[in-house]
Short mmCIF file of C-alpha atoms and ligand atoms in Angstrom, two decimals:
data_model
loop_
_atom_site.label_atom_id
_atom_site.label_comp_id
_atom_site.label_asym_id
_atom_site.label_seq_id
_atom_site.Cartn_x
_atom_site.Cartn_y
_atom_site.Cartn_z
CA MET X 1238 -26.88 -5.58 3.26
CA ALA X 1239 -24.48 -7.54 5.69
CA ARG X 1240 -21.00 -5.30 5.68
CA LEU X 1241 -17.47 -5.01 4.01
CA ARG X 1242 -14.86 -7.16 5.85
CA VAL X 1243 -11.43 -6.91 5.47
CA TYR X 1244 -9.00 -9.85 5.72
CA GLY X 1245 -5.88 -8.95 7.66
CA TYR X 1246 -3.53 -6.98 10.51
CA ALA X 1247 -2.90 -4.31 9.96
CA ARG X 1248 1.18 -4.36 9.99
CA SER X 1249 1.05 -6.09 6.43
CA ARG X 1250 0.06 -5.23 3.19
CA THR X 1251 -3.57 -4.71 4.26
CA LEU X 1252 -2.64 -1.33 5.92
CA ARG X 1253 -2.90 -0.16 2.57
CA THR X 1254 -6.65 -1.92 2.14
CA LEU X 1255 -7.57 -0.10 5.42
CA TRP X 1256 -6.41 3.68 5.60
CA MET X 1257 -8.60 3.40 2.24
CA LEU X 1258 -11.43 1.96 4.25
CA GLU X 1259 -10.80 5.33 6.84
CA GLU X 1260 -11.01 7.14 4.17
CA LEU X 1261 -14.01 6.23 2.56
CA GLY X 1262 -15.78 6.00 6.44
CA LEU X 1263 -17.90 3.08 5.62
CA PRO X 1264 -18.47 0.89 8.90
CA TYR X 1265 -16.29 -2.73 7.88
CA ASP X 1266 -15.43 -5.49 10.02
CA HIS X 1267 -11.97 -6.24 10.92
CA VAL X 1268 -10.45 -10.04 10.75
CA ASP X 1269 -7.16 -9.63 12.31
CA LEU X 1270 -5.48 -12.52 11.01
CA SER X 1271 -1.75 -13.54 9.31
CA SER X 1272 0.27 -16.56 8.25
CA GLN X 1273 0.93 -17.39 12.06
CA ASN X 1274 -1.37 -20.52 12.79
CA ASP X 1275 -2.02 -20.06 9.32
CA GLY X 1276 -4.72 -17.94 9.99
CA THR X 1277 -3.89 -17.66 6.38
CA ARG X 1278 -3.91 -21.39 4.72
CA SER X 1279 -7.63 -21.73 6.89
CA PRO X 1280 -10.34 -23.51 5.01
CA ASP X 1281 -11.97 -20.69 5.51
CA PHE X 1282 -9.72 -18.56 4.62
CA LEU X 1283 -8.97 -20.08 1.23
CA LYS X 1284 -12.24 -19.83 0.10
CA ILE X 1285 -11.78 -15.68 0.78
CA ASN X 1286 -8.81 -15.97 -1.20
CA PRO X 1287 -7.12 -19.41 -3.21
CA ALA X 1288 -4.42 -18.05 -2.72
CA GLY X 1289 -4.02 -17.16 0.56
CA HIS X 1290 -3.14 -13.41 0.52
CA ILE X 1291 -4.19 -10.27 3.05
CA PRO X 1292 -5.32 -8.51 2.41
CA ALA X 1293 -8.57 -9.35 1.61
CA ILE X 1294 -12.31 -8.39 1.73
CA ASP X 1295 -15.41 -9.05 1.41
CA ASP X 1296 -17.75 -7.04 -0.36
CA ASP X 1297 -21.25 -8.55 0.54
CA GLY X 1298 -20.63 -11.40 -1.02
CA PHE X 1299 -18.09 -10.43 -3.87
CA LYS X 1300 -14.56 -11.05 -2.75
CA LEU X 1301 -11.10 -9.67 -3.45
CA SER X 1302 -7.38 -9.79 -3.14
CA GLU X 1303 -4.64 -8.07 -4.22
CA SER X 1304 -3.67 -4.58 -2.87
CA MET X 1305 -4.01 -2.52 -5.47
CA ALA X 1306 -7.81 -3.84 -6.90
CA ILE X 1307 -8.75 -3.65 -4.04
CA ASN X 1308 -9.12 -0.06 -3.66
CA LEU X 1309 -9.04 0.82 -7.57
CA TYR X 1310 -12.58 -1.55 -6.96
CA LEU X 1311 -13.20 0.34 -3.28
CA ALA X 1312 -12.82 4.01 -5.01
CA LYS X 1313 -14.59 3.31 -7.83
CA LYS X 1314 -17.87 1.34 -5.96
CA HIS X 1315 -18.07 4.34 -3.54
CA GLY X 1316 -16.95 7.27 -5.94
CA LYS X 1317 -14.38 8.69 -3.52
CA LEU X 1318 -10.88 9.45 -4.39
CA GLN X 1319 -11.56 8.45 -7.87
CA PRO X 1320 -9.93 10.71 -10.99
CA PRO X 1321 -12.70 12.29 -12.31
CA THR X 1322 -11.95 11.84 -15.40
CA ALA X 1323 -10.76 8.49 -18.39
CA GLN X 1324 -7.46 9.34 -18.68
CA GLY X 1325 -7.51 10.20 -14.69
CA GLU X 1326 -8.71 6.38 -13.70
CA ALA X 1327 -5.81 5.19 -16.26
CA LYS X 1328 -2.87 6.82 -14.23
CA ALA X 1329 -4.09 5.61 -11.60
CA MET X 1330 -4.31 1.98 -12.84
CA GLN X 1331 -0.65 2.84 -13.91
CA TRP X 1332 1.15 4.35 -10.88
CA SER X 1333 -0.21 1.53 -8.82
CA PHE X 1334 0.29 -1.32 -10.94
CA TRP X 1335 4.49 0.52 -11.42
CA ALA X 1336 4.42 0.63 -7.97
CA ALA X 1337 3.26 -3.04 -7.60
CA HIS X 1338 6.16 -4.52 -10.51
CA GLU X 1339 8.68 -1.37 -8.68
CA VAL X 1340 8.67 -1.05 -5.39
CA ASP X 1341 6.87 -2.95 -3.01
CA ARG X 1342 8.23 -5.66 -3.22
CA GLN X 1343 11.79 -4.69 -3.54
CA VAL X 1344 11.03 -2.17 -0.40
CA VAL X 1345 10.19 -5.19 1.69
CA GLN X 1346 13.21 -6.79 0.90
CA TRP X 1347 15.46 -3.72 1.62
CA ILE X 1348 13.65 -3.54 5.21
CA VAL X 1349 13.46 -7.11 6.36
CA ASN X 1350 16.96 -6.99 5.71
CA THR X 1351 17.64 -3.49 7.19
CA ALA X 1352 15.44 -3.73 10.24
CA ILE X 1353 12.97 -5.66 11.14
CA LEU X 1354 15.20 -9.79 11.16
CA PRO X 1355 16.84 -10.36 13.76
CA ILE X 1356 20.64 -9.24 13.55
CA GLU X 1357 22.28 -12.42 12.01
CA GLN X 1358 19.86 -13.41 9.72
CA ARG X 1359 20.56 -9.87 7.70
CA SER X 1360 21.48 -10.33 3.71
CA THR X 1361 23.64 -7.58 3.06
CA ARG X 1362 22.82 -8.25 -0.26
CA LEU X 1363 20.21 -8.63 -0.25
CA ALA X 1364 19.50 -4.86 0.82
CA PHE X 1365 21.87 -3.68 -1.09
CA ALA X 1366 20.36 -5.46 -3.94
CA ALA X 1367 16.92 -4.22 -3.58
CA ARG X 1368 17.83 -0.86 -2.22
CA GLU X 1369 19.29 -0.44 -5.26
CA GLU X 1370 16.94 -1.27 -7.19
CA ILE X 1371 14.77 1.22 -6.15
CA GLU X 1372 17.20 3.86 -6.84
CA TRP X 1373 15.39 4.32 -10.37
CA PRO X 1374 12.14 4.77 -9.63
CA LEU X 1375 12.47 6.72 -7.10
CA GLN X 1376 14.35 9.09 -8.59
CA VAL X 1377 11.07 8.97 -11.25
CA LEU X 1378 8.76 9.51 -9.19
CA ASN X 1379 10.37 12.31 -7.20
CA GLY X 1380 10.54 14.48 -10.72
CA GLU X 1381 6.94 13.71 -11.62
CA LEU X 1382 6.17 14.93 -7.98
CA GLY X 1383 7.82 18.15 -9.72
CA LYS X 1384 6.08 18.30 -11.94
CA GLN X 1385 1.86 18.09 -10.58
CA GLN X 1386 1.31 17.66 -6.75
CA TYR X 1387 0.03 14.40 -7.25
CA LEU X 1388 -0.52 11.68 -9.32
CA ALA X 1389 -3.36 10.99 -11.28
CA ASP X 1390 -5.36 14.34 -11.09
CA PRO X 1391 -1.74 17.22 -10.79
CA ASN X 1392 -3.84 18.78 -7.77
CA THR X 1393 -5.88 16.36 -5.48
CA PHE X 1394 -5.63 13.13 -3.48
CA THR X 1395 -6.46 9.66 -5.15
CA VAL X 1396 -6.46 6.33 -4.77
CA ALA X 1397 -3.36 6.72 -6.65
CA ASP X 1398 -1.63 8.33 -4.30
CA LEU X 1399 -2.93 6.21 -1.09
CA ASN X 1400 -1.16 3.44 -3.30
CA VAL X 1401 1.58 4.27 -3.96
CA ALA X 1402 2.46 6.32 -1.00
CA ALA X 1403 1.17 3.58 1.35
CA VAL X 1404 3.62 1.74 -0.95
CA LEU X 1405 6.33 3.82 -0.28
CA TYR X 1406 5.20 3.16 3.69
CA ARG X 1407 8.70 2.27 5.34
CA LEU X 1408 10.72 5.25 3.06
CA LEU X 1409 9.02 7.28 6.05
CA PHE X 1410 11.05 6.16 8.31
CA VAL X 1411 14.34 6.57 6.13
CA ASP X 1412 15.93 10.05 4.64
CA LEU X 1413 15.23 10.83 1.21
CA ALA X 1414 17.19 14.72 1.20
CA GLY X 1415 17.42 14.63 -2.55
CA LYS X 1416 14.43 13.18 -3.25
CA PRO X 1417 12.31 16.53 -2.07
CA ASN X 1418 9.77 16.13 -3.19
CA LEU X 1419 8.60 12.31 -2.97
CA GLU X 1420 9.30 13.57 0.78
CA ARG X 1421 6.79 16.27 0.67
CA TRP X 1422 4.03 14.58 -1.47
CA LEU X 1423 4.82 11.37 1.59
CA ASN X 1424 4.78 13.01 4.28
CA ALA X 1425 1.44 15.14 3.04
CA CYS X 1426 -0.30 11.68 1.94
CA TRP X 1427 0.29 10.09 5.42
CA GLU X 1428 -0.55 13.31 7.84
CA ARG X 1429 -4.54 12.76 6.32
CA PRO X 1430 -6.46 11.53 9.48
CA ALA X 1431 -7.41 8.47 8.07
CA ALA X 1432 -3.87 7.26 7.39
CA LYS X 1433 -3.25 8.50 10.13
CA ARG X 1434 -5.91 6.34 11.86
CA ALA X 1435 -4.89 3.01 9.77
CA ARG X 1436 -0.99 3.46 11.43
CA ALA X 1437 -2.16 3.92 14.64
CA MET X 1438 -3.30 0.07 13.95
CA ARG X 1439 -0.17 -0.60 13.52
CA GLU X 1440 2.20 1.76 15.15
N1 GSH S 2910 0.07 -8.76 -4.38
C1 GSH S 2910 -0.58 -8.67 -3.40
C2 GSH S 2910 0.69 -9.25 -2.29
C3 GSH S 2910 0.28 -9.88 -0.39
C4 GSH S 2910 0.84 -10.05 0.50
O1 GSH S 2910 2.09 -10.82 -0.44
N2 GSH S 2910 0.96 -10.65 1.56
C5 GSH S 2910 1.37 -10.57 2.18
C6 GSH S 2910 0.88 -10.56 3.88
S1 GSH S 2910 2.41 -8.39 3.79
C7 GSH S 2910 1.23 -12.55 2.88
O2 GSH S 2910 -0.13 -12.51 2.75
N3 GSH S 2910 1.55 -12.85 3.83
C8 GSH S 2910 0.96 -14.31 4.54
C9 GSH S 2910 1.00 -15.90 3.61
O3 GSH S 2910 1.85 -15.27 2.32
O4 GSH S 2910 0.66 -16.71 4.17
C10 GSH S 2910 -0.78 -7.69 -2.97
O5 GSH S 2910 -0.24 -5.78 -2.83
O6 GSH S 2910 -1.88 -7.68 -2.19
#
């Protein structure tokens, strides 16, 4: 059986997959490609993910893309970080879809326009709009985390927490005063040894 192969550089959404793989403790091969030099548009990579986005995996011939789906698949396949009930599994999907839809693109837009682009290329308008768009979702998350310690299984870290905390990686570097439950939970998730190993690949 071939080793699982993950495609994408760590300073991208591939961080989410790398964190999951570190949690699983399985051996894997990392193909460190990006959009530079047309890496994500090369004929070889388009055979892995025709959409040309990272992360993507090749698990012994089974090809999968979309960071949230990859992690849900790996948790289920290996029975690790997998909520134990059908309801818990549904909650993990709910939170993963929520993160992808409500905060992923918006967080990237905000950070790109406040910290990543050269100053002359940043748009205050886009940054402000994105920050405003995530305010309500972050309040919702903070409220839910005031009722229970983790998202899908009240007292246990699962793939739901990994997926959402990974999408919110950039919030580790901003002031979360006023959202103490979110701050506590985000720090706890990223304090995990597997999370630290994944972070070390990009920082
Ligand atoms: N919804 C996708 C988004 C994937 C995505 O946009 N990845 C970016 C990197 S963070 C990418 O592939 N950029 C390079 C390209 O599109 O060529 C996921 O969560 O996996």
